[in-house]
Amino acid sequence: MRIRTLAATVAVAGLALAACGSDGGGSGGSGSGGGSASTGGRANPDATVTIGAVLEPTSLDITRASGVAVGQILLGNVYEGLLKRDQKGVVSPALATAYRISPDGRTYTFTLADNAAFQDGAPVRAADVVSSLTQVIAPNSTNPHASDLASISAVSSPDAHTVVLTLKERDSGLLFNLTGPAGVIVRQSATGLDGRPDGTGPFRFDSWRRGDSITLVRNDAYRGPKAKVARVVFRYLTDTNAQNNAVRTGQVDVGVISDNDLVDTYRGNPKFVVAEGTTTDKFTLAFNQDRGPLADVRVRRAIRQGIDKDGLIKVLGAGTRIGSPVPPLDPWYEDLTNIDRYDPAGARRLLAQAGHGGGLRLGLTIPNIYPPSIGDYVTSQLREIGVTVEVRRVEFPAWLTGVYTKHDYDLSIVDHAEARDLAFYVKPGYYFGDRSPQARDLAKAGATAASDADRNTALRGLARRYSEDAIADWLLLGKARQVARVGVTGYPTDDVSAVYDLSKIEVLKS
Amino acid sequence: MTGSVRALARGVWGSRSGRLGAVLSGLVVVAAAVSLVWTPYDPTRVDPAASWAPVGTAHWFGADRLGRDLFSQVLVGARTTLAVAVAATAIAAVVGVGLALLATLPPRLVAEGVAHLVDVLLAFPVLLLAMVLAAVYGGSRWTAIVAIGVGAGIGLGRVTRGEVRRVLGADYVLAARAAGAGTGRIVRRHVLPNIAPTVWVQLSLILGLSVLTEAALSYLGFGTPPPTPSWGRTLAELQPYLTLRPLTLLWPGLAVVLTVLGFNLLGDGLREAGDPRLRERAVERSAERAGQT
């Protein structure tokens, strides 16, 4: 789970695929807006769509691989779960056609689709579901997302089309978690998933040229609406300029271009469409509360007050201010940006009260996958309040080992990309080091709430406590930007669900 | 010795390339010195209001995306570059001359071994060596200094070895040896003074190479870490905007080019000043010019 969070972090941090916006804001171009629905009639079903992606998965075994990069490619496209979620996080049936929850909230009964089949035509049986989910919840599970389903105590199948999940306690997040990588259904006794992903979705895995591209092809035997293109190629281009050049020269049809200035060059160009939207990329300045001056809440609050988040958003040209790890699309969102607002004088006072009026020296560890500008900005701002920051840019594996696992850091900047990740921060051993029993109680109350309203109240309280305790600073919520060739439509425009739905992409005949 | 240095300086100033090289190198030294006491702005201070500020009276070279003053960054970058280049060149001098002596002086087995080792090590480009060191020890100014110094020192050792052999084969060394001079004395009194002109020329070229390599390493993220300004890092940060804001890249790019050019021309000047044949040719040329006018 821990790895999951962080690897996910990297993935979306690098805008793993095509982070884009709920506003669906197509601009420029001749009008076929980014991610807009099919115009019908002129679509080319034999088309190949090439998508410029940033972060390549390390493995295609979705039951073992960490990170959102693998999920974004395979989840919903090659693999399916009992349920699925859309760009807004709304849950709907997938392999299950219906589900029922017992009044005490501890028994979930799913009815499976009659005609669901794996890609070789073998039908999906209840035994496959039981096997898949049992492996995730097993005590020796190697699934990095196992904690998503930790509330399940047993999985059974009274008949070939029914699956029953029995819970240890009520879990208000279970349905959402079943739509994630922990909930994918693989064939009973499936092996070799890294080399040959085998799911039930609208696409089949075709090939993986490591370091270059991953290709999926349409699953013509899919039980639902067929994909609208014959082939999708994810091409990995980590460099901003390479991605920009690939879009501009037509080597990719849809590309991630996060830089404001570069995106601006496409606006008004009739050959391209710019699509912008929200993400769940929470660029987080983590405080190590386990050691040194950051164990003192006054120091943490001073640092929060010393950073002008609006200024950062202005120089980056994109992003939204958030005062907690909750993005505005989440049902328990509350505007907490008034807590520890930018106030350098107040920050200096707090530091003086904490005994650091003469200055403070801290280390800042940042994975080198991020551009240096965010670290430079934070360093400069903190110097203004008397905090000298020594920046260490490290490879991501070194960050994972040093910061995440060994907690050897003072400050760290990482993009926490996962949706609805509030409860992660109270997990024992989490790298923030928060030990607040009240926060744990609120997280528990949110997870076991009997109603959505109760859950939202508890999680709203949890987010407020995080913010008031200054367990971290939330620098900004990232904005997603894609640039697409005119004539390509239906690509996802939001990056809030860690799923990149390819099934609606189509290419219009020119 | 002071007299010979003065004569060398006069010789450098007397040649056109040496003069231009001295002026350009001097400019870098002055910029670095000035940055110790004054810069228009704190070069690392972000100012959202000045984001992409144009060239003007407020910001002579404009400002980058974070609103940092580019003129201040170039000034402080000169200091960073010069510090790395001078330190790396000093290491190169020690490594290079040391290797040259080891590869020439007895015992023969050691000398031949070192000579072959130098030939092998010469196959590793300095940049590659620096990247390997940076990967192992992390990118820092010291990593860059050591990598450039050692890498360039190996090249210097290869070039200098021939000179050392030439001096050791000279009659006056034979005479010194016959008079009972030991190896240490011969090296001090005869070898080092006589290889000095070659070494000086090589070191001036290594200075230029160091500037270029430091910029390349910082550009690739293996050199001077943020937030210390460095021309290479500034170039790397501005590179995505090459077509959008080309003027911002001009300044750090120009600084690198002029500095490398300066040190190389200085090397040419030193070579001319230390080589009697080139000096005579220069005198003949100026006499011809004088005759024409």
mmCIF file of N, CA and C in Angstrom, chain A residues 239-241 259-262 265 308 311-312 314-316 371-373 376-377 379-381 383-384 389 391 393, chain B residues 42-52 65-68 222 225-227 233 237 239-241 243-245:
data_model
loop_
_atom_site.group_PDB
_atom_site.id
_atom_site.type_symbol
_atom_site.label_atom_id
_atom_site.label_comp_id
_atom_site.label_asym_id
_atom_site.label_seq_id
_atom_site.Cartn_x
_atom_site.Cartn_y
_atom_site.Cartn_z
ATOM 1 N N ASP A 239 10.672 13.612 -21.802
ATOM 2 C CA ASP A 239 11.161 14.972 -21.909
ATOM 3 C C ASP A 239 10.069 15.895 -22.452
ATOM 4 N N THR A 240 9.938 17.043 -21.817
ATOM 5 C CA THR A 240 8.896 17.999 -22.215
ATOM 6 C C THR A 240 9.033 18.386 -23.679
ATOM 7 N N ASN A 241 10.263 18.655 -24.080
ATOM 8 C CA ASN A 241 10.470 19.080 -25.462
ATOM 9 C C ASN A 241 10.151 17.967 -26.449
ATOM 10 N N ASP A 259 3.378 22.380 -19.548
ATOM 11 C CA ASP A 259 3.948 23.721 -19.409
ATOM 12 C C ASP A 259 3.028 24.769 -20.029
ATOM 13 N N ASN A 260 2.748 25.772 -19.213
ATOM 14 C CA ASN A 260 1.812 26.818 -19.615
ATOM 15 C C ASN A 260 2.242 27.533 -20.894
ATOM 16 N N ASP A 261 3.525 27.885 -20.959
ATOM 17 C CA ASP A 261 4.001 28.644 -22.119
ATOM 18 C C ASP A 261 3.932 27.815 -23.393
ATOM 19 N N LEU A 262 4.259 26.525 -23.256
ATOM 20 C CA LEU A 262 4.204 25.667 -24.441
ATOM 21 C C LEU A 262 2.756 25.436 -24.878
ATOM 22 N N THR A 265 1.232 28.030 -27.094
ATOM 23 C CA THR A 265 1.588 28.086 -28.513
ATOM 24 C C THR A 265 0.591 27.319 -29.385
ATOM 25 N N ASP A 308 3.850 31.469 -0.414
ATOM 26 C CA ASP A 308 2.736 32.090 -1.140
ATOM 27 C C ASP A 308 2.305 31.156 -2.272
ATOM 28 N N GLY A 311 1.303 32.757 -5.571
ATOM 29 C CA GLY A 311 2.470 33.142 -6.377
ATOM 30 C C GLY A 311 3.019 31.958 -7.150
ATOM 31 N N LEU A 312 3.065 30.812 -6.497
ATOM 32 C CA LEU A 312 3.559 29.604 -7.158
ATOM 33 C C LEU A 312 2.669 29.249 -8.345
ATOM 34 N N LYS A 314 0.846 31.227 -9.973
ATOM 35 C CA LYS A 314 1.014 32.255 -11.010
ATOM 36 C C LYS A 314 2.250 31.959 -11.874
ATOM 37 N N VAL A 315 3.364 31.645 -11.226
ATOM 38 C CA VAL A 315 4.566 31.425 -12.042
ATOM 39 C C VAL A 315 4.497 30.117 -12.816
ATOM 40 N N LEU A 316 3.795 29.128 -12.265
ATOM 41 C CA LEU A 316 3.652 27.875 -13.007
ATOM 42 C C LEU A 316 2.582 27.991 -14.084
ATOM 43 N N PRO A 371 10.343 19.105 -12.222
ATOM 44 C CA PRO A 371 11.195 20.229 -12.617
ATOM 45 C C PRO A 371 11.675 20.972 -11.371
ATOM 46 N N PRO A 372 12.879 21.552 -11.421
ATOM 47 C CA PRO A 372 13.426 22.170 -10.217
ATOM 48 C C PRO A 372 12.673 23.413 -9.758
ATOM 49 N N SER A 373 11.789 23.938 -10.610
ATOM 50 C CA SER A 373 11.188 25.239 -10.292
ATOM 51 C C SER A 373 10.392 25.230 -8.983
ATOM 52 N N ASP A 376 12.870 25.349 -6.164
ATOM 53 C CA ASP A 376 13.509 26.672 -6.139
ATOM 54 C C ASP A 376 12.570 27.710 -5.523
ATOM 55 N N TYR A 377 11.296 27.597 -5.881
ATOM 56 C CA TYR A 377 10.312 28.559 -5.366
ATOM 57 C C TYR A 377 10.198 28.433 -3.848
ATOM 58 N N THR A 379 12.289 27.096 -1.726
ATOM 59 C CA THR A 379 13.551 27.481 -1.085
ATOM 60 C C THR A 379 13.643 28.996 -0.940
ATOM 61 N N SER A 380 13.299 29.678 -2.023
ATOM 62 C CA SER A 380 13.382 31.142 -2.002
ATOM 63 C C SER A 380 12.405 31.738 -0.993
ATOM 64 N N GLN A 381 11.192 31.205 -0.971
ATOM 65 C CA GLN A 381 10.164 31.740 -0.059
ATOM 66 C C GLN A 381 10.556 31.502 1.403
ATOM 67 N N ARG A 383 13.503 31.166 2.602
ATOM 68 C CA ARG A 383 14.644 32.001 2.997
ATOM 69 C C ARG A 383 14.162 33.357 3.515
ATOM 70 N N GLU A 384 13.054 33.833 2.940
ATOM 71 C CA GLU A 384 12.502 35.142 3.351
ATOM 72 C C GLU A 384 12.053 35.138 4.812
ATOM 73 N N VAL A 389 17.190 26.419 3.320
ATOM 74 C CA VAL A 389 16.866 25.069 2.852
ATOM 75 C C VAL A 389 17.975 24.556 1.951
ATOM 76 N N VAL A 391 18.707 21.843 -0.745
ATOM 77 C CA VAL A 391 17.929 20.963 -1.629
ATOM 78 C C VAL A 391 18.749 19.736 -2.033
ATOM 79 N N ARG A 393 18.261 16.730 -4.758
ATOM 80 C CA ARG A 393 17.435 16.112 -5.799
ATOM 81 C C ARG A 393 17.923 14.682 -5.978
ATOM 82 N N ASP B 42 18.929 39.400 -5.602
ATOM 83 C CA ASP B 42 19.316 38.070 -5.140
ATOM 84 C C ASP B 42 19.005 37.108 -6.301
ATOM 85 N N PRO B 43 20.009 36.446 -6.842
ATOM 86 C CA PRO B 43 19.755 35.655 -8.060
ATOM 87 C C PRO B 43 18.814 34.474 -7.852
ATOM 88 N N THR B 44 18.604 34.063 -6.606
ATOM 89 C CA THR B 44 17.726 32.906 -6.389
ATOM 90 C C THR B 44 16.348 33.334 -5.865
ATOM 91 N N ARG B 45 16.147 34.627 -5.697
ATOM 92 C CA ARG B 45 14.874 35.087 -5.134
ATOM 93 C C ARG B 45 13.793 35.082 -6.221
ATOM 94 N N VAL B 46 12.728 34.319 -5.942
ATOM 95 C CA VAL B 46 11.638 34.286 -6.923
ATOM 96 C C VAL B 46 10.748 35.498 -6.715
ATOM 97 N N ASP B 47 10.187 35.974 -7.811
ATOM 98 C CA ASP B 47 9.307 37.141 -7.749
ATOM 99 C C ASP B 47 8.209 36.947 -8.794
ATOM 100 N N PRO B 48 7.078 36.377 -8.367
ATOM 101 C CA PRO B 48 6.019 36.088 -9.336
ATOM 102 C C PRO B 48 5.639 37.295 -10.184
ATOM 103 N N ALA B 49 5.754 38.491 -9.620
ATOM 104 C CA ALA B 49 5.362 39.696 -10.376
ATOM 105 C C ALA B 49 6.318 39.951 -11.542
ATOM 106 N N ALA B 50 7.534 39.429 -11.447
ATOM 107 C CA ALA B 50 8.528 39.679 -12.502
ATOM 108 C C ALA B 50 8.673 38.499 -13.447
ATOM 109 N N SER B 51 7.741 37.548 -13.397
ATOM 110 C CA SER B 51 7.831 36.369 -14.244
ATOM 111 C C SER B 51 7.978 36.774 -15.715
ATOM 112 N N TRP B 52 9.027 36.264 -16.356
ATOM 113 C CA TRP B 52 9.361 36.579 -17.760
ATOM 114 C C TRP B 52 9.466 38.079 -18.011
ATOM 115 N N ARG B 65 11.085 32.366 -15.645
ATOM 116 C CA ARG B 65 9.677 32.118 -15.322
ATOM 117 C C ARG B 65 9.364 32.407 -13.863
ATOM 118 N N LEU B 66 10.312 32.116 -12.980
ATOM 119 C CA LEU B 66 10.073 32.369 -11.557
ATOM 120 C C LEU B 66 10.341 33.817 -11.186
ATOM 121 N N GLY B 67 10.653 34.644 -12.163
ATOM 122 C CA GLY B 67 10.902 36.057 -11.888
ATOM 123 C C GLY B 67 12.299 36.323 -11.354
ATOM 124 N N ARG B 68 13.218 35.356 -11.493
ATOM 125 C CA ARG B 68 14.585 35.567 -11.016
ATOM 126 C C ARG B 68 15.355 36.363 -12.068
ATOM 127 N N PHE B 222 23.834 16.919 -13.304
ATOM 128 C CA PHE B 222 24.846 16.213 -12.520
ATOM 129 C C PHE B 222 25.836 17.171 -11.857
ATOM 130 N N PRO B 225 24.310 21.777 -7.728
ATOM 131 C CA PRO B 225 22.889 21.577 -7.412
ATOM 132 C C PRO B 225 22.164 22.903 -7.178
ATOM 133 N N PRO B 226 20.844 22.895 -7.345
ATOM 134 C CA PRO B 226 20.078 24.098 -7.060
ATOM 135 C C PRO B 226 20.126 24.411 -5.571
ATOM 136 N N PRO B 227 19.962 25.633 -5.135
ATOM 137 C CA PRO B 227 19.597 26.785 -5.966
ATOM 138 C C PRO B 227 20.788 27.591 -6.466
ATOM 139 N N ARG B 233 22.813 25.065 -15.686
ATOM 140 C CA ARG B 233 21.480 24.788 -15.133
ATOM 141 C C ARG B 233 20.478 25.824 -15.623
ATOM 142 N N GLU B 237 17.089 24.962 -17.630
ATOM 143 C CA GLU B 237 15.753 25.383 -17.198
ATOM 144 C C GLU B 237 15.041 26.202 -18.272
ATOM 145 N N GLN B 239 15.689 25.926 -21.565
ATOM 146 C CA GLN B 239 15.709 25.269 -22.873
ATOM 147 C C GLN B 239 14.326 25.017 -23.494
ATOM 148 N N PRO B 240 13.311 24.606 -22.680
ATOM 149 C CA PRO B 240 12.002 24.390 -23.311
ATOM 150 C C PRO B 240 11.437 25.645 -23.979
ATOM 151 N N TYR B 241 11.988 26.796 -23.637
ATOM 152 C CA TYR B 241 11.435 28.048 -24.167
ATOM 153 C C TYR B 241 12.312 28.619 -25.279
ATOM 154 N N THR B 243 12.268 28.430 -28.424
ATOM 155 C CA THR B 243 11.603 29.103 -29.539
ATOM 156 C C THR B 243 10.678 30.216 -29.056
ATOM 157 N N LEU B 244 10.257 30.117 -27.791
ATOM 158 C CA LEU B 244 9.303 31.107 -27.282
ATOM 159 C C LEU B 244 10.006 32.352 -26.759
ATOM 160 N N ARG B 245 11.102 32.131 -26.027
ATOM 161 C CA ARG B 245 11.818 33.269 -25.417
ATOM 162 C C ARG B 245 13.315 33.088 -25.646
#
